[in-house]
């Protein structure tokens, strides 16, 4: 990847884009904010904020329940957003789009429902060594309950999955593979298409955690042939508290419901309940209607910019960041995959990541420090944590220059 200067090659009008995000014009600690923590949660454009406000001002009523006009308007807005999600990930049909609170809930839903139906003693669940805790702990819980075993496919020193080892681990005991698409700590982009082909050759379904992929690249769940794909609204410039689980109809129909309650039923007697059709079977209770509508607005916003242009711009931003950060004496990058999204994790000499992050904060620069909810990955690299700078399409060369100056200043103070 060549380190050209991003704004000179970008097809995007970054200044215009930045004006869409009100938070980016505020100060932090007396300096214009440099927000480099979009992997934790991205900022929101005006169109998302306005869509939520418009809904509460003019459209609010419960969905799928009222015969009256207002409820039907709210229901239409809600279901239109579901169709937008279907388009965004190119899912075959809207009933395969389940609204959840985020990736954490999406994975818990599959671990619980798939696990209750299909896991038994001695079975295996295969994950990778770069998973977020959200794609470890739910599987541990269900494995413990069922007497099944969690297996972990290894990575190399660059932080890439060792594909041959992964394939070898696909034994006839494995009932499901659960993998991240992009590592939140390393930025590694996993070869999902190949992994799915290997797993499917053995009849094993695959769940993909798309939390860190969806903000950066176009997703086509049909081309990837994944069985489940989940992502969070707040990482794709939408609201917190809303997310998506895509599941192939055959799996969603085969699994028992997750939560019981209103809206997920067809008939209820005290003796027996029958369940609603998809997607409602997995959407018990009043949903986050405003969140769904805000998510729809966020997806519109991204689609308008174009994910291919976003990927291209962020790749140049990433290459520029790595090139400039290499100027810092004693820097060590954690994660050097050939195929990488716009996340840079690093350490400098023996300086603790928290100390570096605290000084950067004083300089108006927001980065994440610590283990990034990937403690086993930190153990793999024998480190306590990293400093992580993550970029979105609203970041600029100037943001990276401020980061590099900030790190140099911090090192001079702490070194
Ligand atoms: N990672 C980060 O700073 P939720 O919280 O449910 O929206 O997403 C959980 C999650 C799952 N998988 C991956 C790969 C993730 O990166 C995250 C969230 C944030 O890296 C917060 S820990």
mmCIF file of C-alpha atoms in Angstrom, residues 128 130-132 135 178-184 188-192 195 207-213:
data_model
loop_
_atom_site.group_PDB
_atom_site.id
_atom_site.type_symbol
_atom_site.label_atom_id
_atom_site.label_comp_id
_atom_site.label_asym_id
_atom_site.label_seq_id
_atom_site.Cartn_x
_atom_site.Cartn_y
_atom_site.Cartn_z
ATOM 1 C CA UNK A 128 -10.129 -17.545 15.982
ATOM 2 C CA UNK A 130 -8.309 -12.548 17.343
ATOM 3 C CA UNK A 131 -11.902 -12.503 18.594
ATOM 4 C CA UNK A 132 -13.480 -9.732 20.639
ATOM 5 C CA UNK A 135 -17.393 -13.624 20.151
ATOM 6 C CA UNK A 178 -17.708 -18.020 14.614
ATOM 7 C CA UNK A 179 -15.185 -15.500 13.332
ATOM 8 C CA UNK A 180 -14.651 -11.804 13.157
ATOM 9 C CA UNK A 181 -14.553 -10.226 9.705
ATOM 10 C CA UNK A 182 -12.110 -7.507 10.797
ATOM 11 C CA UNK A 183 -10.123 -7.514 14.043
ATOM 12 C CA UNK A 184 -10.904 -4.470 16.182
ATOM 13 C CA UNK A 188 -6.724 -7.716 10.081
ATOM 14 C CA UNK A 189 -9.329 -8.493 7.428
ATOM 15 C CA UNK A 190 -10.083 -12.209 7.473
ATOM 16 C CA UNK A 191 -10.550 -14.150 4.209
ATOM 17 C CA UNK A 192 -14.213 -14.853 4.938
ATOM 18 C CA UNK A 195 -13.138 -19.692 5.379
ATOM 19 C CA UNK A 207 -21.268 -16.794 11.839
ATOM 20 C CA UNK A 208 -19.373 -13.592 11.040
ATOM 21 C CA UNK A 209 -18.940 -10.690 13.449
ATOM 22 C CA UNK A 210 -19.108 -7.679 11.132
ATOM 23 C CA UNK A 211 -18.711 -4.981 13.804
ATOM 24 C CA UNK A 212 -15.478 -3.618 12.336
ATOM 25 C CA UNK A 213 -16.078 -4.489 8.675
#
